[in-house]
Structures are given as structure tokens and as C-alpha cells.
XYZ file of C-alpha atoms in Angstrom:
533
model
C 117.776 134.128 102.954
C 117.972 138.052 100.942
C 120.993 138.531 103.630
C 122.844 135.450 102.981
C 122.839 136.673 99.729
C 124.535 139.972 100.183
C 127.639 138.507 102.310
C 127.600 136.213 100.073
C 127.506 138.567 96.695
C 129.478 142.141 99.202
C 133.250 140.403 98.861
C 133.360 141.395 95.062
C 132.324 144.644 96.318
C 136.467 144.398 98.385
C 138.333 145.338 95.308
C 136.321 148.061 94.326
C 136.457 149.935 97.685
C 139.794 149.916 98.188
C 139.785 151.804 94.714
C 138.620 154.660 96.143
C 140.410 154.088 99.273
C 144.082 154.335 97.289
C 142.063 157.461 95.091
C 140.937 159.189 98.547
C 145.015 158.541 100.227
C 146.607 159.705 97.083
C 144.262 162.947 96.785
C 145.052 164.364 100.291
C 148.298 164.200 100.151
C 148.594 165.794 97.037
C 150.381 162.785 95.308
C 147.320 161.266 92.173
C 147.457 157.763 91.392
C 147.477 157.074 87.552
C 144.137 156.157 85.652
C 142.830 156.138 88.814
C 138.610 156.242 87.268
C 139.760 153.436 84.900
C 141.039 151.795 88.164
C 137.743 152.092 89.927
C 135.504 150.891 86.299
C 137.493 148.119 86.009
C 137.314 147.264 89.884
C 133.145 147.499 88.928
C 133.642 145.073 86.236
C 135.560 142.218 87.981
C 132.600 143.122 91.126
C 129.564 142.477 88.349
C 130.922 138.902 87.473
C 131.584 138.115 89.937
C 128.891 139.465 91.996
C 125.446 139.810 89.971
C 123.454 142.322 89.866
C 123.794 143.835 94.120
C 127.987 142.937 93.280
C 127.365 145.675 90.437
C 124.773 147.338 91.569
C 126.854 148.521 94.464
C 130.204 148.323 93.489
C 128.945 151.274 90.720
C 127.169 153.254 93.540
C 130.463 153.971 95.419
C 132.231 154.662 91.379
C 128.760 157.474 91.513
C 129.978 159.151 94.718
C 133.379 158.963 93.703
C 132.603 161.152 90.606
C 130.160 163.061 92.863
C 133.777 164.229 94.954
C 135.955 164.262 92.345
C 133.797 166.931 91.087
C 133.058 169.273 94.532
C 136.759 168.485 95.298
C 137.912 169.448 91.891
C 139.978 166.188 91.180
C 139.495 163.859 88.095
C 139.180 164.539 84.864
C 138.576 167.791 83.876
C 135.266 166.808 82.391
C 133.679 165.707 85.409
C 134.894 168.309 87.170
C 134.356 171.208 84.730
C 130.747 169.642 84.637
C 127.431 169.237 86.388
C 126.024 167.077 84.145
C 128.588 165.646 82.465
C 129.505 164.038 85.783
C 126.220 163.570 86.528
C 126.104 161.699 83.008
C 128.801 159.856 84.744
C 127.049 158.012 86.927
C 123.643 157.201 85.230
C 126.651 155.186 83.087
C 128.156 153.646 86.046
C 125.705 152.566 87.190
C 123.979 151.235 83.614
C 127.535 148.779 83.628
C 127.198 147.931 86.845
C 123.507 146.567 86.516
C 124.162 145.371 82.941
C 126.931 143.486 84.219
C 125.786 142.050 87.435
C 122.438 140.997 85.001
C 125.139 138.716 82.915
C 126.854 136.953 85.711
C 123.595 136.247 87.046
C 121.835 134.827 84.176
C 125.148 132.722 83.520
C 124.983 130.959 87.360
C 121.397 131.023 86.707
C 121.352 128.825 83.719
C 125.087 126.771 85.083
C 122.460 125.868 88.097
C 120.125 124.336 85.856
C 122.473 122.924 84.073
C 124.247 120.208 87.063
C 120.642 120.123 88.748
C 119.518 119.147 85.007
C 122.305 117.028 85.490
C 121.736 115.383 89.101
C 118.448 114.789 88.093
C 120.247 112.113 85.536
C 122.283 110.835 88.075
C 119.506 110.232 90.553
C 117.159 108.899 88.594
C 117.941 105.600 88.286
C 118.660 105.279 91.209
C 115.306 106.188 92.952
C 114.439 103.849 90.027
C 115.782 101.602 91.095
C 114.509 101.985 94.845
C 111.197 102.348 93.367
C 111.958 98.869 91.929
C 112.728 97.476 94.890
C 109.976 99.170 97.094
C 113.137 100.954 99.248
C 112.202 104.095 100.908
C 114.578 106.984 102.540
C 114.758 109.806 104.331
C 117.505 112.179 105.631
C 116.932 113.501 109.339
C 118.459 116.797 110.900
C 118.872 116.056 115.033
C 120.055 119.398 115.544
C 116.502 120.389 115.409
C 114.694 116.751 115.195
C 113.512 117.831 111.987
C 112.648 115.688 108.580
C 115.060 117.259 105.613
C 113.915 114.736 103.474
C 111.551 111.850 103.352
C 110.494 109.303 99.687
C 107.142 109.653 98.421
C 108.308 105.044 98.994
C 108.450 105.794 102.588
C 106.084 107.409 103.521
C 103.987 104.486 101.653
C 105.747 101.776 104.205
C 104.535 103.389 106.934
C 100.934 103.957 105.320
C 101.381 107.869 104.885
C 101.535 110.861 102.256
C 104.292 112.121 102.843
C 102.936 115.908 104.328
C 100.770 113.418 106.811
C 104.051 112.191 106.794
C 105.882 115.458 108.588
C 103.329 116.425 109.254
C 102.638 113.475 112.840
C 106.865 114.290 112.748
C 106.048 117.838 113.151
C 103.678 117.364 116.415
C 103.991 116.293 119.392
C 104.984 112.717 119.957
C 106.884 113.365 116.868
C 106.781 110.038 113.781
C 107.393 107.233 116.575
C 103.936 107.074 116.778
C 103.428 105.977 113.244
C 105.041 102.268 114.871
C 103.099 99.796 116.912
C 102.730 100.123 120.366
C 104.284 96.909 121.439
C 107.827 97.429 118.815
C 107.791 101.899 119.725
C 111.083 100.751 122.724
C 112.460 99.479 121.398
C 113.144 102.014 117.748
C 113.782 104.323 121.078
C 116.375 102.751 122.379
C 117.363 101.976 118.110
C 117.071 105.541 118.053
C 119.473 106.366 120.821
C 122.002 104.510 119.141
C 121.987 105.747 115.980
C 122.590 108.839 118.566
C 125.519 107.890 119.095
C 127.219 106.584 116.586
C 126.398 103.109 115.804
C 124.586 101.559 112.513
C 121.504 100.924 113.817
C 119.461 98.301 111.656
C 115.124 97.565 113.679
C 112.764 95.136 112.617
C 109.860 97.043 113.839
C 105.832 96.937 112.973
C 103.572 100.030 111.704
C 99.349 99.649 111.775
C 98.215 100.279 108.093
C 94.444 100.775 108.419
C 93.314 96.720 109.585
C 96.734 95.230 108.468
C 100.095 95.612 109.913
C 103.529 95.959 108.496
C 106.867 95.340 109.204
C 109.275 97.234 107.997
C 113.244 96.506 107.890
C 114.799 100.231 108.458
C 118.505 100.881 108.431
C 120.273 103.649 110.406
C 123.193 105.774 109.241
C 123.931 108.284 111.657
C 126.484 110.925 110.395
C 129.356 113.596 111.958
C 130.264 116.984 111.692
C 134.305 117.304 112.616
C 133.911 117.411 116.196
C 132.531 113.561 115.826
C 128.944 115.041 116.794
C 125.816 112.799 114.985
C 123.706 116.517 113.064
C 122.072 114.132 110.334
C 120.348 110.046 109.664
C 120.339 108.412 106.362
C 117.873 106.068 107.040
C 116.365 103.384 104.000
C 112.892 101.698 105.248
C 111.889 98.739 103.430
C 108.159 96.756 104.024
C 109.581 93.012 104.524
C 105.522 92.241 105.340
C 105.909 89.004 102.515
C 108.561 87.854 103.832
C 107.228 88.053 107.488
C 104.434 85.884 106.453
C 106.223 83.662 104.665
C 108.867 83.126 106.904
C 105.565 82.781 109.767
C 104.211 80.113 107.124
C 106.855 78.175 107.142
C 107.597 77.477 110.387
C 103.923 77.331 110.914
C 104.239 74.323 108.581
C 107.975 72.677 110.420
C 106.365 73.048 113.816
C 102.603 70.787 112.252
C 105.216 68.345 110.291
C 107.128 67.186 113.111
C 103.957 67.748 116.049
C 101.976 64.859 113.411
C 105.468 62.766 112.213
C 104.585 62.668 116.494
C 100.730 62.427 116.197
C 100.704 59.718 113.596
C 103.369 57.176 115.259
C 101.431 57.475 118.872
C 98.240 56.717 116.626
C 99.875 54.000 114.662
C 100.207 52.500 117.643
C 97.332 53.151 119.658
C 95.436 51.518 116.129
C 98.266 48.109 116.983
C 96.273 47.986 119.912
C 93.106 48.561 119.464
C 92.984 45.882 116.785
C 94.277 43.485 119.222
C 91.521 44.727 121.839
C 88.744 45.064 119.631
C 89.773 41.357 117.733
C 89.480 40.019 121.163
C 86.573 41.715 122.354
C 85.142 40.687 119.702
C 85.364 37.187 119.585
C 84.430 36.638 123.948
C 81.405 38.284 122.397
C 80.874 35.694 119.945
C 81.764 32.470 122.482
C 79.795 34.170 125.648
C 76.241 33.314 125.991
C 76.103 35.585 128.948
C 72.977 38.497 128.211
C 74.355 40.200 130.535
C 78.378 39.958 129.681
C 77.714 40.625 125.742
C 76.001 43.777 126.316
C 79.402 44.532 128.702
C 81.829 42.780 125.537
C 79.014 45.235 122.927
C 80.015 48.733 124.347
C 83.352 47.786 125.274
C 83.428 47.077 121.354
C 81.543 50.427 120.926
C 84.503 52.045 122.632
C 87.060 50.790 120.776
C 84.920 51.932 117.941
C 85.067 55.107 118.879
C 89.121 54.408 119.544
C 89.538 53.526 116.513
C 87.725 56.313 115.084
C 90.037 58.957 116.664
C 93.129 57.306 115.552
C 91.856 57.905 111.407
C 91.772 61.331 112.568
C 95.525 61.469 114.184
C 96.419 60.164 110.993
C 94.735 61.774 108.811
C 95.851 64.383 110.131
C 99.817 62.979 109.783
C 99.293 62.593 106.436
C 99.437 58.750 107.213
C 96.207 57.656 106.287
C 95.851 55.910 102.746
C 93.740 57.896 100.028
C 92.021 57.611 97.363
C 92.695 59.716 94.570
C 90.641 59.832 91.882
C 89.460 62.652 89.155
C 85.801 64.504 90.405
C 83.937 67.517 89.768
C 84.373 69.734 93.052
C 81.144 71.611 91.849
C 79.174 67.935 92.008
C 80.317 67.008 95.234
C 79.576 70.438 96.869
C 75.753 69.881 94.655
C 76.076 66.398 96.413
C 76.388 67.984 99.991
C 74.471 70.961 99.730
C 70.985 68.546 101.366
C 73.320 67.479 104.224
C 74.259 71.225 104.410
C 70.675 72.385 104.932
C 69.918 69.647 107.270
C 72.708 69.558 108.874
C 72.778 73.388 109.955
C 69.477 75.442 111.218
C 67.462 77.652 109.630
C 69.227 80.197 110.595
C 71.848 80.198 108.687
C 71.326 80.702 104.832
C 73.422 78.687 102.632
C 74.683 79.275 99.681
C 76.897 78.881 97.187
C 79.095 80.540 94.043
C 80.217 77.874 91.851
C 82.592 78.431 88.636
C 82.585 76.882 85.904
C 85.392 74.924 83.419
C 86.406 73.932 86.214
C 87.971 70.432 85.411
C 88.594 67.692 87.870
C 90.329 67.916 90.955
C 92.518 64.680 92.536
C 91.777 64.194 96.021
C 89.365 61.627 97.345
C 85.803 62.003 97.945
C 85.498 60.375 101.261
C 87.976 62.759 102.736
C 86.927 65.674 100.367
C 83.148 64.774 101.551
C 84.221 64.530 105.468
C 86.815 67.839 105.140
C 83.274 70.224 103.836
C 80.767 68.342 105.966
C 84.106 69.908 108.954
C 83.939 73.199 107.783
C 80.404 74.428 107.634
C 79.902 72.219 111.407
C 82.361 74.777 112.511
C 80.967 77.564 110.754
C 77.626 76.338 112.602
C 79.251 76.503 115.909
C 80.578 79.581 114.790
C 76.974 81.503 114.157
C 74.992 80.048 117.412
C 72.771 83.782 116.781
C 72.178 82.357 112.925
C 73.941 84.309 109.492
C 75.455 83.460 106.317
C 77.157 80.314 105.070
C 79.289 80.048 101.559
C 80.299 77.520 99.456
C 82.737 78.907 96.517
C 84.200 77.204 94.050
C 86.998 78.627 91.282
C 90.193 77.737 89.239
C 93.194 79.642 90.107
C 97.058 78.922 88.318
C 99.962 79.114 90.368
C 103.108 80.478 88.414
C 106.795 80.622 88.903
C 106.966 84.306 89.307
C 103.544 85.216 91.613
C 104.388 81.660 93.774
C 101.685 80.218 96.570
C 102.899 79.645 100.000
C 103.894 75.741 100.087
C 102.524 75.579 96.332
C 104.858 74.327 93.656
C 103.492 75.957 89.960
C 100.304 74.355 88.418
C 97.085 74.978 88.129
C 94.566 74.610 91.072
C 91.374 74.786 91.947
C 90.047 76.850 95.401
C 86.877 75.319 97.171
C 86.356 78.486 99.911
C 84.505 77.894 102.630
C 82.888 81.399 104.523
C 80.849 81.659 107.264
C 79.657 85.302 108.577
C 80.699 84.062 112.013
C 81.960 85.004 115.284
C 85.562 84.634 113.859
C 89.030 83.986 115.091
C 91.377 85.603 117.975
C 95.439 86.803 116.181
C 95.089 84.527 119.243
C 93.764 80.804 118.509
C 94.339 81.178 114.764
C 98.224 80.141 115.301
C 96.756 77.679 116.459
C 93.869 76.508 114.566
C 95.803 73.280 112.846
C 97.190 71.844 116.058
C 95.830 68.668 116.809
C 92.720 68.222 120.392
C 92.859 72.661 120.569
C 90.478 74.007 121.320
C 88.357 77.016 121.947
C 84.624 74.657 122.554
C 83.836 73.950 125.709
C 85.130 70.275 126.477
C 81.354 68.191 125.045
C 81.308 71.013 121.704
C 84.412 69.410 120.441
C 87.425 67.631 119.796
C 89.985 69.355 117.863
C 90.451 67.710 115.989
C 88.672 68.223 112.434
C 91.008 71.149 110.955
C 93.782 69.415 111.786
C 92.637 66.775 109.852
C 90.942 68.685 107.354
C 95.359 70.188 107.387
C 96.226 67.006 106.788
C 93.557 65.784 103.990
C 94.809 69.066 102.040
C 98.595 68.368 102.010
C 98.797 64.378 101.620
C 96.847 65.564 98.800
C 99.847 68.059 97.386
C 97.160 71.164 98.222
C 97.533 74.605 100.832
C 95.489 75.079 103.035
C 94.729 79.211 104.084
C 92.380 79.918 107.296
C 91.804 84.260 107.348
C 90.001 85.037 109.970
C 88.965 88.034 112.057
C 87.252 88.657 115.334
C 82.850 89.907 114.892
C 84.463 89.265 110.453
C 83.675 85.746 110.250
C 86.478 82.577 108.915
C 86.928 81.561 105.349
C 88.862 78.643 104.137
C 90.571 77.976 100.699
C 91.242 74.091 100.120
C 93.975 74.426 97.427
C 93.572 71.044 95.012
C 95.715 69.678 92.198
C 93.335 69.117 89.011
C 93.826 66.079 87.158
C 95.583 66.336 84.240
C 96.233 62.312 83.067
C 93.939 60.498 81.223
C 94.137 57.588 83.786
C 93.242 60.371 86.351
C 90.343 61.581 84.666
C 88.914 58.637 83.668
C 84.973 57.781 84.592
C 84.294 56.470 87.758
C 82.474 53.250 85.978
C 85.029 52.184 83.232
C 86.149 48.824 83.229
C 88.244 46.982 84.596
C 91.605 46.014 82.210
C 91.364 42.764 81.363
C 94.436 41.387 83.918
C 92.024 42.015 86.732
C 89.200 40.038 84.768
C 90.280 36.891 86.986
C 87.432 34.703 87.640
C 86.883 32.984 91.690
C 89.542 30.114 91.939
C 86.174 27.715 93.351
C 87.103 24.347 92.461
C 90.745 25.053 94.256
C 91.222 23.669 97.504
C 90.104 26.220 99.939
C 93.817 27.986 101.487
C 95.466 31.425 103.276
C 98.313 32.592 103.456
C 98.267 35.091 107.089
C 100.206 37.933 107.045
C 100.245 40.409 109.984
C 102.529 41.895 112.676
C 103.026 42.085 114.896
C 102.316 38.505 116.659
C 99.297 40.120 118.465
C 97.568 40.882 115.375
C 98.735 37.404 113.514
C 96.723 35.712 116.806
C 94.210 37.066 116.546
C 93.930 37.003 113.212
C 94.661 33.731 113.198
C 91.836 32.287 116.667
C 89.548 34.413 114.373
C 89.860 32.407 111.137
C 90.330 29.038 112.906
C 87.916 26.935 112.210
C 84.637 26.995 114.319
């Protein structure tokens, strides 16, 4: 660094050297420059002004040599030639002048540099603040030496490290690529090769940070020298984990919606078929005189009942089931189910409830809510074969427009959470848990319709459901259900019926019925069942 400064200051000494050389040539050629030593003083002042303390001292040294040379050789001002003390005093004056002129010039340059640095910082501050607000990091990479030049704190934070840790990783054998998820490293390396060819690249890759995985979008722009060689890479990085999560949730919701529509359509048609089969089998059983035939027909009815239950679950997943939403106290519903939980779950599983206060009424179908909670409890039981803990909690949460949660409109919701300490769910299975008939249980242990039915009920109720799980760390399911706000919704269950509904039974009128059924097979079955015996 000091050598570079000296090289930078050397040109300022050139006038002094030229003047000294001219004086010496004049002395040897028997001709004298006008005012030669005043020219030395002027050149020394120039050296100190432009070259700073180093230039001034070097120029003063050259002048001192010329003074001694003049004294010894007998040329120059008479007083210098005649007296050695005056010569030495002149040398001291030259040295002092060179030092102080150069010192003043250095202070001037330092002051200007500080002002320029302050001005640069003032200009950079809004850009740095904007980058911080946007969560954007940046770095400048020296491709010649394969080392970072500048790394922002936000860029290092995006990669789950401090600036010092990022620089240490970059300087290691593997380089900064070691921070990238192993599955994405090859793609990032290919992108870096494209940048070295002078092609701008935008990459999206994952970065493991503790127990979570972040998504990073990096836009890299190459910088070239006059020969067209890439000498630097300028990169801007952004944490897009939330965006990727929302995209995944949206894609999953679209997929489940499509599956739900298809499932509901099939279940609806299948339910029509079962209705006809059930009605006719029941008629045959009523009219049969054979006990054996009635037994067989009873078994057939049991099978159709199981089929009807299955279609009901499918319709619930497809959000086609008929709900009867009412204002419910979620804490009261859970307290009523607490005994059922304890009877259903083995003694090795401890049930704990943590119910929030002042939740307000929740708008939901009581039967479906109870069924959903029971389904989640059974799933938790199956995930804890060796025992564990089931924790049911409630809380009130307000979703604002400024802080939206995926799938929810702004408003107040009652959140019911069911968590267990079981085996957890793998990342692959986690993406499919709400699909109908998908299950990781043995065939005789589950139909794969429990969670889909819960999902359909929550979505049809205007809410949202989240499921978090890690293998070996249990599972947590949260149901966001809208609060009831109108007076009608918060009316007590035993409120008297409106006057318009209090109509007496027409016992004095002749019996007459209007039969409306579709399709025709339903109509025929219903007509046969209602025919007088």
C-alpha cells in the first residue's frame, strides 16, 4: 500500500529533478540559468502541493543535494558558497518548507476525501434503506480471484449466516456453493458458468437454515473489462420463501378443488344409485316371508348404509354436503367431547385442553365440527401407538388486510388446534394428506377420508385449515373458523320459533301428498314405499 502511494507521488518530483539537471548542465557548460535556486524553491512548492508530504520531502532532499553541490563546487548564491553554516541553514529551510507544504496538501486531500465519502454515504443511504425494506441483499464477486469484494448483511442473512461466516465459507475449499441445498447446487453451478460467459442469469434455489428451508431468488449481472472478459459479478438476492409457500398453498387448493368437484360429482351420482338400491331392498325385505331372505336383505341394507356413509364423507370433502351452521361455543363443544376423547383414546395418551377466553361464538355445523375433532383425535391416536400427548387449544385471531393469511379474508376467526406428539408425517406425504383415499395406514386401518372430510367441512364453512408436521416431532392441525357476528347467528338454540312457523297440523283436511322426485327411479321407489298397503 505504501509503495503504491509513493509511486503515485513520484511524478510530482519531476519538475524539481528537471530544474536540478538544468542547473548542473548550465554549470558544466559555463552558462547560468536565471535565478536557478528560486526555480528550485518553486519546483519544491509544486511538489509539496501536488505530491503531498512525500513529494515535498523528496523535492526538498533534491534541493538540499544541489545546495551542498553548489557550496562544494563554488556556484550559486554567494552567501551559500562563502559560508557552510548558511548552506546548512538553507538546507534546513528547504526541508521544513517541503515538509509543511506537503503536510498541508495531505490534510487538504484528506478533508476532501472525507467530504466525498460523506457525500457518497448520503447518496447510498436511501438505496441501502430501500434494499433493507425490500429484504434485498447484494454482493460483488471478483471472478478473477474467485473471492467476494462486497457482501451485504442482508445477503448473508438470506443465506442463514453472518457476513463473517459467509466470507469464511466463500474462502473455504467448497466455496459459497456449500450454502445452497444439495439438490440445487448443480443448477446454480450451471448458472454461474453462464455468468462467466457474460450472460445475465436469474436463479431460484433453496438454502437450508436450521430446521427450515428458504427459497432465494438471485439475479446476477456480469461486469466486463475493456477486452470483454468478465471480471466481476454483481448479484441481488431476495428471500422468496413466503411467495413459494403461498404458491404451493394456492396450487394445492386448486388441485384439491378440482379433485373435490370430481369426487362430489361421482359421489352424488353414486348416492342416487344407492338410494334406489336401498329403497328397493328395503321393500323386498318388508314383503319377504322367508327369514333367510330377510337376513340376506338385511346384510345388503347394511352394505348400502356403509356406502351411503362413504358418499356422505365424499360429499363433505367436495363441499357438497348440506351444513346447518349455527353459533357455537367452541370451548363448550370441546368440553362435551372431552369424555369421548378419553374413552376413545388409550390410557397411554394424555389429553390436555388449553381453552382461550372470550373467543366469541363460532359459525359452524355442530355435528360436522364434532366429527372433525373426533377424526383428528383418532388420527392422533394412530400416530402414537406407544402413547403420548394430545393437546387441544382454542384462541381468537384477527386477520387484517395488512397481514393476510393464505385462504382467509380479513376478519376475526376462532382457531381450534389439535396437536400430538406422535410419529409425524413425512414431507412427501404432507403434500397429499387432504387427498381423498390417500393414507399411509394399512388397508384395514383407515379409508383415507378422515382428513379430506375435515378439510371439506372447514373450507365449506368459510374457514381455512393448516397442517404442520415433521417426522418424529408430531403433528399440529389448526382450523380457522369464522366468528358469528349477526344477532340471528348468536341467538340461543332454544329460542322460540317465529310466529309464521307456528302452524297447526291440518288434521281436519283430507290426506294428500305431492311427490317430487328426480330421477325417475327415485320417483318410482318413493311412490312404491308410500303406496297404501
